[in-house]
Amino acid sequence: MLPSPCLDEVSMANRHDPYWDELWPWNSSASWSMGYTERWHHEKNGRHVNAKFLLDEKEALQKLTANRGRGRRLAAWSALHAYRTLFCEQLAAITGDLTLLDPRSSVLAPSFALDLIDIGIYATPVRREPGAQRRDFLYRPASTDVFKKLIEPTLAGPEWLRVTGGQPWTSGGQYDRHNLIASELILRVSEHGGPAVGAVLGEKFSTVDLLAGSGLGKKVNKPDNRSADGTIIRQDGLRIALEVTANVSRGLENKVRRWAQIISQRPLETSGLVVVFVAAAHPNGARGKNARRAIYETVSQVLKEFPGTGPDSPAARIGCASYADYFPSANHLSDLFLRMEADFNIGSGSGASKWVSLGLLDEYPFTPWKTFDATAVIDNAPLIAATPHWMREGDHTHLIGSPMDRAGVAVPHPAPANPKLAKGRPLGARVGAAGDTRLPARLRIVG
């Protein structure tokens, strides 16, 4: 078993597998509960609801604004903001907080009562040993304006940055199965991708605009809210945008075409952008295999509209891979995953021989242009609490400075009352057993 930076209880070897564990027998959606519906059923129908989920607004806000556990709350909110949907083990793995396995925790229950998050369960109950803790809970941002109206005003600037990364708080889209598989893939890359991985970003930070527009200081023609499902940042700054797809549709064809259009406008050396479509059809025999083949064929067909196979061509920068190839069984990974191997339609033959395999973590060539600071995103990723906890350890306040730094105001240095007795100690320097003066915790960003 490979070593993991995750807490052992929620490492890949001990998490449920959203692809292989047969959690989606009928459809790709979970069963969700909203705070306001639970209150309604409790009041009108007498349904038993845990008292922790029935807090009124004042009580919930009091718990969600207390100093105790503040960092844990920010991390949980940030992860849900970035990934849209997470099951409890994923949220605990990203944040390093095992209390999030239980929706009755001091972070989640008041958030649910306040209508900030929804809580769900898998369509199929997860099997567990007698007496073992339940681990079939899912969490997502609720479709309300509670964050903007009630939570955001209580946050200091650095706290708001840690939670949102500067992006508006919104609820999720897509199907639950799709979201959880995408989140699991990104989490596994951060967990077992090794030193080649510089940072990982959730869907919220993988928009077309951030990858090819404002994130590069440029404008995207006809901007919209579309995004990849997540992005892997290689240590040299290569951006590997992931698109998880379970089937072939007109929507997939249009998505491939849109990425090809964007890539043709953004040279690799000044954007670092590569896109990989990951086939993740339901693993039920021929249906899954046929979907994988159809996804490859769709990508190949669309790429014919964009001739060329050079390093900057869409054919060389839009690849295909398979979740089942990366992870051939539950909680097991292959060498293909360790290299993050993908197939590109750049061969000289036809059919299957047209596809050439390249390891995105160890083989795909990328040399950024001299004016493109491709690794700046790696330096800044620890500012966001959605970054896995082992990738944001330490104090990162220097990246944003103090409020006085940001206001352009110098720290005052009063003249000593008695210059003859002054020892030249800098203002704020430690005295005796006390440490140096620091900013209050809420104005610092510490992993």
mmCIF file with all atom_site columns, N, CA and C in Angstrom, residues 64 69-84 86 88 90-100 107-108 111 116-117 139 141 147 151 155 158-165 169 205 382-390 392 445-447:
data_model
loop_
_atom_site.group_PDB
_atom_site.id
_atom_site.type_symbol
_atom_site.label_atom_id
_atom_site.label_alt_id
_atom_site.label_comp_id
_atom_site.label_asym_id
_atom_site.label_entity_id
_atom_site.label_seq_id
_atom_site.pdbx_PDB_ins_code
_atom_site.Cartn_x
_atom_site.Cartn_y
_atom_site.Cartn_z
_atom_site.occupancy
_atom_site.B_iso_or_equiv
_atom_site.pdbx_formal_charge
_atom_site.auth_seq_id
_atom_site.auth_comp_id
_atom_site.auth_asym_id
_atom_site.auth_atom_id
_atom_site.pdbx_PDB_model_num
ATOM 1   N N  . LEU A 1 64  ? -21.574 29.438 14.383  1.00 0.00 ? 64  LEU A N  1
ATOM 2   C CA . LEU A 1 64  ? -20.767 29.550 13.166  1.00 0.00 ? 64  LEU A CA 1
ATOM 3   C C  . LEU A 1 64  ? -19.853 30.771 13.158  1.00 0.00 ? 64  LEU A C  1
ATOM 4   N N  . GLY A 1 69  ? -12.912 26.631 16.747  1.00 0.00 ? 69  GLY A N  1
ATOM 5   C CA . GLY A 1 69  ? -13.203 25.841 15.556  1.00 0.00 ? 69  GLY A CA 1
ATOM 6   C C  . GLY A 1 69  ? -13.323 26.650 14.282  1.00 0.00 ? 69  GLY A C  1
ATOM 7   N N  . ARG A 1 70  ? -12.889 27.911 14.330  1.00 0.00 ? 70  ARG A N  1
ATOM 8   C CA . ARG A 1 70  ? -13.066 28.791 13.168  1.00 0.00 ? 70  ARG A CA 1
ATOM 9   C C  . ARG A 1 70  ? -12.327 28.269 11.935  1.00 0.00 ? 70  ARG A C  1
ATOM 10  N N  . GLY A 1 71  ? -11.092 27.855 12.109  1.00 0.00 ? 71  GLY A N  1
ATOM 11  C CA . GLY A 1 71  ? -10.308 27.358 10.985  1.00 0.00 ? 71  GLY A CA 1
ATOM 12  C C  . GLY A 1 71  ? -10.923 26.123 10.351  1.00 0.00 ? 71  GLY A C  1
ATOM 13  N N  . ARG A 1 72  ? -11.511 25.249 11.176  1.00 0.00 ? 72  ARG A N  1
ATOM 14  C CA . ARG A 1 72  ? -12.155 24.039 10.661  1.00 0.00 ? 72  ARG A CA 1
ATOM 15  C C  . ARG A 1 72  ? -13.368 24.386 9.816   1.00 0.00 ? 72  ARG A C  1
ATOM 16  N N  . ARG A 1 73  ? -14.127 25.384 10.264  1.00 0.00 ? 73  ARG A N  1
ATOM 17  C CA . ARG A 1 73  ? -15.300 25.798 9.490   1.00 0.00 ? 73  ARG A CA 1
ATOM 18  C C  . ARG A 1 73  ? -14.890 26.391 8.146   1.00 0.00 ? 73  ARG A C  1
ATOM 19  N N  . LEU A 1 74  ? -13.893 27.248 8.165   1.00 0.00 ? 74  LEU A N  1
ATOM 20  C CA . LEU A 1 74  ? -13.450 27.873 6.911   1.00 0.00 ? 74  LEU A CA 1
ATOM 21  C C  . LEU A 1 74  ? -12.997 26.819 5.914   1.00 0.00 ? 74  LEU A C  1
ATOM 22  N N  . ALA A 1 75  ? -12.261 25.812 6.388   1.00 0.00 ? 75  ALA A N  1
ATOM 23  C CA . ALA A 1 75  ? -11.755 24.769 5.501   1.00 0.00 ? 75  ALA A CA 1
ATOM 24  C C  . ALA A 1 75  ? -12.900 23.954 4.901   1.00 0.00 ? 75  ALA A C  1
ATOM 25  N N  . ALA A 1 76  ? -13.884 23.604 5.721   1.00 0.00 ? 76  ALA A N  1
ATOM 26  C CA . ALA A 1 76  ? -15.022 22.822 5.230   1.00 0.00 ? 76  ALA A CA 1
ATOM 27  C C  . ALA A 1 76  ? -15.820 23.610 4.200   1.00 0.00 ? 76  ALA A C  1
ATOM 28  N N  . TRP A 1 77  ? -16.122 24.862 4.506   1.00 0.00 ? 77  TRP A N  1
ATOM 29  C CA . TRP A 1 77  ? -16.875 25.696 3.556   1.00 0.00 ? 77  TRP A CA 1
ATOM 30  C C  . TRP A 1 77  ? -16.094 25.869 2.256   1.00 0.00 ? 77  TRP A C  1
ATOM 31  N N  . SER A 1 78  ? -14.794 26.094 2.370   1.00 0.00 ? 78  SER A N  1
ATOM 32  C CA . SER A 1 78  ? -13.979 26.321 1.184   1.00 0.00 ? 78  SER A CA 1
ATOM 33  C C  . SER A 1 78  ? -13.959 25.100 0.280   1.00 0.00 ? 78  SER A C  1
ATOM 34  N N  . ALA A 1 79  ? -13.836 23.907 0.876   1.00 0.00 ? 79  ALA A N  1
ATOM 35  C CA . ALA A 1 79  ? -13.803 22.687 0.071   1.00 0.00 ? 79  ALA A CA 1
ATOM 36  C C  . ALA A 1 79  ? -15.127 22.472 -0.654  1.00 0.00 ? 79  ALA A C  1
ATOM 37  N N  . LEU A 1 80  ? -16.246 22.703 0.022   1.00 0.00 ? 80  LEU A N  1
ATOM 38  C CA . LEU A 1 80  ? -17.546 22.550 -0.635  1.00 0.00 ? 80  LEU A CA 1
ATOM 39  C C  . LEU A 1 80  ? -17.738 23.601 -1.716  1.00 0.00 ? 80  LEU A C  1
ATOM 40  N N  . HIS A 1 81  ? -17.245 24.796 -1.463  1.00 0.00 ? 81  HIS A N  1
ATOM 41  C CA . HIS A 1 81  ? -17.306 25.865 -2.468  1.00 0.00 ? 81  HIS A CA 1
ATOM 42  C C  . HIS A 1 81  ? -16.522 25.482 -3.718  1.00 0.00 ? 81  HIS A C  1
ATOM 43  N N  . ALA A 1 82  ? -15.351 24.872 -3.539  1.00 0.00 ? 82  ALA A N  1
ATOM 44  C CA . ALA A 1 82  ? -14.470 24.560 -4.666  1.00 0.00 ? 82  ALA A CA 1
ATOM 45  C C  . ALA A 1 82  ? -14.916 23.339 -5.453  1.00 0.00 ? 82  ALA A C  1
ATOM 46  N N  . TYR A 1 83  ? -15.428 22.318 -4.752  1.00 0.00 ? 83  TYR A N  1
ATOM 47  C CA . TYR A 1 83  ? -15.720 21.035 -5.401  1.00 0.00 ? 83  TYR A CA 1
ATOM 48  C C  . TYR A 1 83  ? -17.209 20.791 -5.625  1.00 0.00 ? 83  TYR A C  1
ATOM 49  N N  . ARG A 1 84  ? -18.060 21.642 -5.116  1.00 0.00 ? 84  ARG A N  1
ATOM 50  C CA . ARG A 1 84  ? -19.509 21.583 -5.325  1.00 0.00 ? 84  ARG A CA 1
ATOM 51  C C  . ARG A 1 84  ? -20.188 20.463 -4.543  1.00 0.00 ? 84  ARG A C  1
ATOM 52  N N  . LEU A 1 86  ? -19.229 16.805 -2.206  1.00 0.00 ? 86  LEU A N  1
ATOM 53  C CA . LEU A 1 86  ? -18.229 15.908 -1.633  1.00 0.00 ? 86  LEU A CA 1
ATOM 54  C C  . LEU A 1 86  ? -18.926 14.913 -0.719  1.00 0.00 ? 86  LEU A C  1
ATOM 55  N N  . CYS A 1 88  ? -18.592 12.525 2.717   1.00 0.00 ? 88  CYS A N  1
ATOM 56  C CA . CYS A 1 88  ? -17.996 12.902 3.999   1.00 0.00 ? 88  CYS A CA 1
ATOM 57  C C  . CYS A 1 88  ? -16.522 12.517 4.100   1.00 0.00 ? 88  CYS A C  1
ATOM 58  N N  . GLN A 1 90  ? -14.321 12.332 1.654   1.00 0.00 ? 90  GLN A N  1
ATOM 59  C CA . GLN A 1 90  ? -13.527 13.258 0.841   1.00 0.00 ? 90  GLN A CA 1
ATOM 60  C C  . GLN A 1 90  ? -13.324 14.572 1.580   1.00 0.00 ? 90  GLN A C  1
ATOM 61  N N  . LEU A 1 91  ? -14.391 15.095 2.191   1.00 0.00 ? 91  LEU A N  1
ATOM 62  C CA . LEU A 1 91  ? -14.286 16.360 2.915   1.00 0.00 ? 91  LEU A CA 1
ATOM 63  C C  . LEU A 1 91  ? -13.321 16.227 4.085   1.00 0.00 ? 91  LEU A C  1
ATOM 64  N N  . ALA A 1 92  ? -13.381 15.112 4.806   1.00 0.00 ? 92  ALA A N  1
ATOM 65  C CA . ALA A 1 92  ? -12.465 14.887 5.921   1.00 0.00 ? 92  ALA A CA 1
ATOM 66  C C  . ALA A 1 92  ? -11.029 14.743 5.438   1.00 0.00 ? 92  ALA A C  1
ATOM 67  N N  . ALA A 1 93  ? -10.844 14.106 4.283   1.00 0.00 ? 93  ALA A N  1
ATOM 68  C CA . ALA A 1 93  ? -9.496  13.922 3.738   1.00 0.00 ? 93  ALA A CA 1
ATOM 69  C C  . ALA A 1 93  ? -8.885  15.250 3.316   1.00 0.00 ? 93  ALA A C  1
ATOM 70  N N  . ILE A 1 94  ? -9.654  16.093 2.658   1.00 0.00 ? 94  ILE A N  1
ATOM 71  C CA . ILE A 1 94  ? -9.142  17.372 2.176   1.00 0.00 ? 94  ILE A CA 1
ATOM 72  C C  . ILE A 1 94  ? -8.800  18.298 3.340   1.00 0.00 ? 94  ILE A C  1
ATOM 73  N N  . THR A 1 95  ? -9.664  18.338 4.338   1.00 0.00 ? 95  THR A N  1
ATOM 74  C CA . THR A 1 95  ? -9.489  19.287 5.439   1.00 0.00 ? 95  THR A CA 1
ATOM 75  C C  . THR A 1 95  ? -8.620  18.743 6.563   1.00 0.00 ? 95  THR A C  1
ATOM 76  N N  . GLY A 1 96  ? -8.507  17.420 6.664   1.00 0.00 ? 96  GLY A N  1
ATOM 77  C CA . GLY A 1 96  ? -7.794  16.827 7.795   1.00 0.00 ? 96  GLY A CA 1
ATOM 78  C C  . GLY A 1 96  ? -8.622  16.842 9.066   1.00 0.00 ? 96  GLY A C  1
ATOM 79  N N  . ASP A 1 97  ? -9.945  16.923 8.930   1.00 0.00 ? 97  ASP A N  1
ATOM 80  C CA . ASP A 1 97  ? -10.855 17.037 10.080  1.00 0.00 ? 97  ASP A CA 1
ATOM 81  C C  . ASP A 1 97  ? -11.823 15.851 10.082  1.00 0.00 ? 97  ASP A C  1
ATOM 82  N N  . LEU A 1 98  ? -11.577 14.881 10.955  1.00 0.00 ? 98  LEU A N  1
ATOM 83  C CA . LEU A 1 98  ? -12.393 13.668 10.994  1.00 0.00 ? 98  LEU A CA 1
ATOM 84  C C  . LEU A 1 98  ? -13.787 13.917 11.562  1.00 0.00 ? 98  LEU A C  1
ATOM 85  N N  . THR A 1 99  ? -14.007 15.036 12.251  1.00 0.00 ? 99  THR A N  1
ATOM 86  C CA . THR A 1 99  ? -15.352 15.295 12.773  1.00 0.00 ? 99  THR A CA 1
ATOM 87  C C  . THR A 1 99  ? -16.352 15.503 11.638  1.00 0.00 ? 99  THR A C  1
ATOM 88  N N  . LEU A 1 100 ? -15.851 15.806 10.425  1.00 0.00 ? 100 LEU A N  1
ATOM 89  C CA . LEU A 1 100 ? -16.739 16.060 9.293   1.00 0.00 ? 100 LEU A CA 1
ATOM 90  C C  . LEU A 1 100 ? -17.318 14.778 8.708   1.00 0.00 ? 100 LEU A C  1
ATOM 91  N N  . VAL A 1 107 ? -19.469 21.899 12.966  1.00 0.00 ? 107 VAL A N  1
ATOM 92  C CA . VAL A 1 107 ? -19.307 22.662 11.729  1.00 0.00 ? 107 VAL A CA 1
ATOM 93  C C  . VAL A 1 107 ? -20.521 22.481 10.830  1.00 0.00 ? 107 VAL A C  1
ATOM 94  N N  . LEU A 1 108 ? -20.954 21.241 10.643  1.00 0.00 ? 108 LEU A N  1
ATOM 95  C CA . LEU A 1 108 ? -21.951 20.921 9.630   1.00 0.00 ? 108 LEU A CA 1
ATOM 96  C C  . LEU A 1 108 ? -23.393 21.126 10.092  1.00 0.00 ? 108 LEU A C  1
ATOM 97  N N  . SER A 1 111 ? -24.454 24.705 9.978   1.00 0.00 ? 111 SER A N  1
ATOM 98  C CA . SER A 1 111 ? -24.470 25.136 8.571   1.00 0.00 ? 111 SER A CA 1
ATOM 99  C C  . SER A 1 111 ? -25.726 24.639 7.874   1.00 0.00 ? 111 SER A C  1
ATOM 100 N N  . LEU A 1 116 ? -27.152 26.837 4.807   1.00 0.00 ? 116 LEU A N  1
ATOM 101 C CA . LEU A 1 116 ? -25.918 27.114 4.076   1.00 0.00 ? 116 LEU A CA 1
ATOM 102 C C  . LEU A 1 116 ? -25.488 25.903 3.259   1.00 0.00 ? 116 LEU A C  1
ATOM 103 N N  . ILE A 1 117 ? -25.740 24.696 3.775   1.00 0.00 ? 117 ILE A N  1
ATOM 104 C CA . ILE A 1 117 ? -25.395 23.469 3.068   1.00 0.00 ? 117 ILE A CA 1
ATOM 105 C C  . ILE A 1 117 ? -26.581 22.511 3.081   1.00 0.00 ? 117 ILE A C  1
ATOM 106 N N  . TYR A 1 139 ? -22.298 16.131 1.093   1.00 0.00 ? 139 TYR A N  1
ATOM 107 C CA . TYR A 1 139 ? -22.524 17.546 1.421   1.00 0.00 ? 139 TYR A CA 1
ATOM 108 C C  . TYR A 1 139 ? -22.368 18.391 0.159   1.00 0.00 ? 139 TYR A C  1
ATOM 109 N N  . PRO A 1 141 ? -23.098 22.880 -1.199  1.00 0.00 ? 141 PRO A N  1
ATOM 110 C CA . PRO A 1 141 ? -23.640 24.208 -0.880  1.00 0.00 ? 141 PRO A CA 1
ATOM 111 C C  . PRO A 1 141 ? -25.134 24.254 -1.214  1.00 0.00 ? 141 PRO A C  1
ATOM 112 N N  . PHE A 1 147 ? -24.899 32.490 2.458   1.00 0.00 ? 147 PHE A N  1
ATOM 113 C CA . PHE A 1 147 ? -23.485 32.839 2.598   1.00 0.00 ? 147 PHE A CA 1
ATOM 114 C C  . PHE A 1 147 ? -23.292 34.336 2.411   1.00 0.00 ? 147 PHE A C  1
ATOM 115 N N  . ILE A 1 151 ? -23.114 34.989 6.306   1.00 0.00 ? 151 ILE A N  1
ATOM 116 C CA . ILE A 1 151 ? -21.762 34.515 6.641   1.00 0.00 ? 151 ILE A CA 1
ATOM 117 C C  . ILE A 1 151 ? -20.687 35.492 6.185   1.00 0.00 ? 151 ILE A C  1
ATOM 118 N N  . LEU A 1 155 ? -16.888 37.617 8.105   1.00 0.00 ? 155 LEU A N  1
ATOM 119 C CA . LEU A 1 155 ? -15.532 37.172 7.799   1.00 0.00 ? 155 LEU A CA 1
ATOM 120 C C  . LEU A 1 155 ? -14.577 38.349 7.629   1.00 0.00 ? 155 LEU A C  1
ATOM 121 N N  . PRO A 1 158 ? -8.923  38.191 4.983   1.00 0.00 ? 158 PRO A N  1
ATOM 122 C CA . PRO A 1 158 ? -8.179  36.953 4.731   1.00 0.00 ? 158 PRO A CA 1
ATOM 123 C C  . PRO A 1 158 ? -9.041  35.702 4.881   1.00 0.00 ? 158 PRO A C  1
ATOM 124 N N  . GLU A 1 159 ? -10.025 35.730 5.777   1.00 0.00 ? 159 GLU A N  1
ATOM 125 C CA . GLU A 1 159 ? -10.919 34.584 5.937   1.00 0.00 ? 159 GLU A CA 1
ATOM 126 C C  . GLU A 1 159 ? -11.799 34.419 4.704   1.00 0.00 ? 159 GLU A C  1
ATOM 127 N N  . TRP A 1 160 ? -12.323 35.512 4.213   1.00 0.00 ? 160 TRP A N  1
ATOM 128 C CA . TRP A 1 160 ? -13.128 35.467 2.981   1.00 0.00 ? 160 TRP A CA 1
ATOM 129 C C  . TRP A 1 160 ? -12.304 34.907 1.830   1.00 0.00 ? 160 TRP A C  1
ATOM 130 N N  . LEU A 1 161 ? -11.040 35.312 1.748   1.00 0.00 ? 161 LEU A N  1
ATOM 131 C CA . LEU A 1 161 ? -10.158 34.809 0.696   1.00 0.00 ? 161 LEU A CA 1
ATOM 132 C C  . LEU A 1 161 ? -9.931  33.319 0.862   1.00 0.00 ? 161 LEU A C  1
ATOM 133 N N  . ARG A 1 162 ? -9.724  32.857 2.077   1.00 0.00 ? 162 ARG A N  1
ATOM 134 C CA . ARG A 1 162 ? -9.500  31.439 2.326   1.00 0.00 ? 162 ARG A CA 1
ATOM 135 C C  . ARG A 1 162 ? -10.693 30.598 1.896   1.00 0.00 ? 162 ARG A C  1
ATOM 136 N N  . VAL A 1 163 ? -11.888 31.109 2.112   1.00 0.00 ? 163 VAL A N  1
ATOM 137 C CA . VAL A 1 163 ? -13.089 30.343 1.782   1.00 0.00 ? 163 VAL A CA 1
ATOM 138 C C  . VAL A 1 163 ? -13.393 30.384 0.293   1.00 0.00 ? 163 VAL A C  1
ATOM 139 N N  . THR A 1 164 ? -13.365 31.559 -0.306  1.00 0.00 ? 164 THR A N  1
ATOM 140 C CA . THR A 1 164 ? -13.868 31.728 -1.671  1.00 0.00 ? 164 THR A CA 1
ATOM 141 C C  . THR A 1 164 ? -12.789 31.827 -2.740  1.00 0.00 ? 164 THR A C  1
ATOM 142 N N  . GLY A 1 165 ? -11.562 32.160 -2.356  1.00 0.00 ? 165 GLY A N  1
ATOM 143 C CA . GLY A 1 165 ? -10.546 32.392 -3.380  1.00 0.00 ? 165 GLY A CA 1
ATOM 144 C C  . GLY A 1 165 ? -10.902 33.540 -4.296  1.00 0.00 ? 165 GLY A C  1
ATOM 145 N N  . TRP A 1 169 ? -19.737 32.668 -4.085  1.00 0.00 ? 169 TRP A N  1
ATOM 146 C CA . TRP A 1 169 ? -20.272 31.429 -3.529  1.00 0.00 ? 169 TRP A CA 1
ATOM 147 C C  . TRP A 1 169 ? -21.545 31.055 -4.288  1.00 0.00 ? 169 TRP A C  1
ATOM 148 N N  . PHE A 1 205 ? -12.356 26.735 -9.455  1.00 0.00 ? 205 PHE A N  1
ATOM 149 C CA . PHE A 1 205 ? -11.155 27.446 -9.895  1.00 0.00 ? 205 PHE A CA 1
ATOM 150 C C  . PHE A 1 205 ? -10.614 26.884 -11.210 1.00 0.00 ? 205 PHE A C  1
ATOM 151 N N  . PRO A 1 382 ? -1.938  27.694 -1.595  1.00 0.00 ? 382 PRO A N  1
ATOM 152 C CA . PRO A 1 382 ? -2.130  27.505 -0.153  1.00 0.00 ? 382 PRO A CA 1
ATOM 153 C C  . PRO A 1 382 ? -2.987  28.577 0.512   1.00 0.00 ? 382 PRO A C  1
ATOM 154 N N  . LEU A 1 383 ? -3.255  29.682 -0.183  1.00 0.00 ? 383 LEU A N  1
ATOM 155 C CA . LEU A 1 383 ? -4.135  30.700 0.384   1.00 0.00 ? 383 LEU A CA 1
ATOM 156 C C  . LEU A 1 383 ? -5.572  30.203 0.487   1.00 0.00 ? 383 LEU A C  1
ATOM 157 N N  . ILE A 1 384 ? -5.935  29.231 -0.346  1.00 0.00 ? 384 ILE A N  1
ATOM 158 C CA . ILE A 1 384 ? -7.303  28.721 -0.393  1.00 0.00 ? 384 ILE A CA 1
ATOM 159 C C  . ILE A 1 384 ? -7.406  27.502 0.514   1.00 0.00 ? 384 ILE A C  1
ATOM 160 N N  . ALA A 1 385 ? -8.348  27.523 1.437   1.00 0.00 ? 385 ALA A N  1
ATOM 161 C CA . ALA A 1 385 ? -8.484  26.423 2.394   1.00 0.00 ? 385 ALA A CA 1
ATOM 162 C C  . ALA A 1 385 ? -9.009  25.144 1.747   1.00 0.00 ? 385 ALA A C  1
ATOM 163 N N  . ALA A 1 386 ? -9.475  25.219 0.492   1.00 0.00 ? 386 ALA A N  1
ATOM 164 C CA . ALA A 1 386 ? -9.894  24.012 -0.223  1.00 0.00 ? 386 ALA A CA 1
ATOM 165 C C  . ALA A 1 386 ? -8.699  23.192 -0.692  1.00 0.00 ? 386 ALA A C  1
ATOM 166 N N  . THR A 1 387 ? -7.506  23.773 -0.678  1.00 0.00 ? 387 THR A N  1
ATOM 167 C CA . THR A 1 387 ? -6.300  23.020 -1.004  1.00 0.00 ? 387 THR A CA 1
ATOM 168 C C  . THR A 1 387 ? -6.109  21.933 0.049   1.00 0.00 ? 387 THR A C  1
ATOM 169 N N  . PRO A 1 388 ? -5.822  20.680 -0.345  1.00 0.00 ? 388 PRO A N  1
ATOM 170 C CA . PRO A 1 388 ? -5.634  19.616 0.648   1.00 0.00 ? 388 PRO A CA 1
ATOM 171 C C  . PRO A 1 388 ? -4.679  20.049 1.755   1.00 0.00 ? 388 PRO A C  1
ATOM 172 N N  . HIS A 1 389 ? -4.987  19.678 2.981   1.00 0.00 ? 389 HIS A N  1
ATOM 173 C CA . HIS A 1 389 ? -4.298  20.260 4.145   1.00 0.00 ? 389 HIS A CA 1
ATOM 174 C C  . HIS A 1 389 ? -2.793  20.062 4.123   1.00 0.00 ? 389 HIS A C  1
ATOM 175 N N  . TRP A 1 390 ? -2.314  18.959 3.533   1.00 0.00 ? 390 TRP A N  1
ATOM 176 C CA . TRP A 1 390 ? -0.863  18.730 3.503   1.00 0.00 ? 390 TRP A CA 1
ATOM 177 C C  . TRP A 1 390 ? -0.163  19.586 2.445   1.00 0.00 ? 390 TRP A C  1
ATOM 178 N N  . ARG A 1 392 ? -0.909  22.858 2.105   1.00 0.00 ? 392 ARG A N  1
ATOM 179 C CA . ARG A 1 392 ? -1.011  24.260 2.531   1.00 0.00 ? 392 ARG A CA 1
ATOM 180 C C  . ARG A 1 392 ? -0.491  24.458 3.956   1.00 0.00 ? 392 ARG A C  1
ATOM 181 N N  . ILE A 1 445 ? -3.080  33.829 7.354   1.00 0.00 ? 445 ILE A N  1
ATOM 182 C CA . ILE A 1 445 ? -3.473  32.623 6.633   1.00 0.00 ? 445 ILE A CA 1
ATOM 183 C C  . ILE A 1 445 ? -2.464  31.540 6.964   1.00 0.00 ? 445 ILE A C  1
ATOM 184 N N  . VAL A 1 446 ? -2.903  30.637 7.831   1.00 0.00 ? 446 VAL A N  1
ATOM 185 C CA . VAL A 1 446 ? -2.035  29.567 8.319   1.00 0.00 ? 446 VAL A CA 1
ATOM 186 C C  . VAL A 1 446 ? -2.704  28.231 7.992   1.00 0.00 ? 446 VAL A C  1
ATOM 187 N N  . GLY A 1 447 ? -1.959  27.316 7.353   1.00 0.00 ? 447 GLY A N  1
ATOM 188 C CA . GLY A 1 447 ? -2.503  26.033 6.976   1.00 0.00 ? 447 GLY A CA 1
ATOM 189 C C  . GLY A 1 447 ? -2.663  25.098 8.164   1.00 0.00 ? 447 GLY A C  1
#
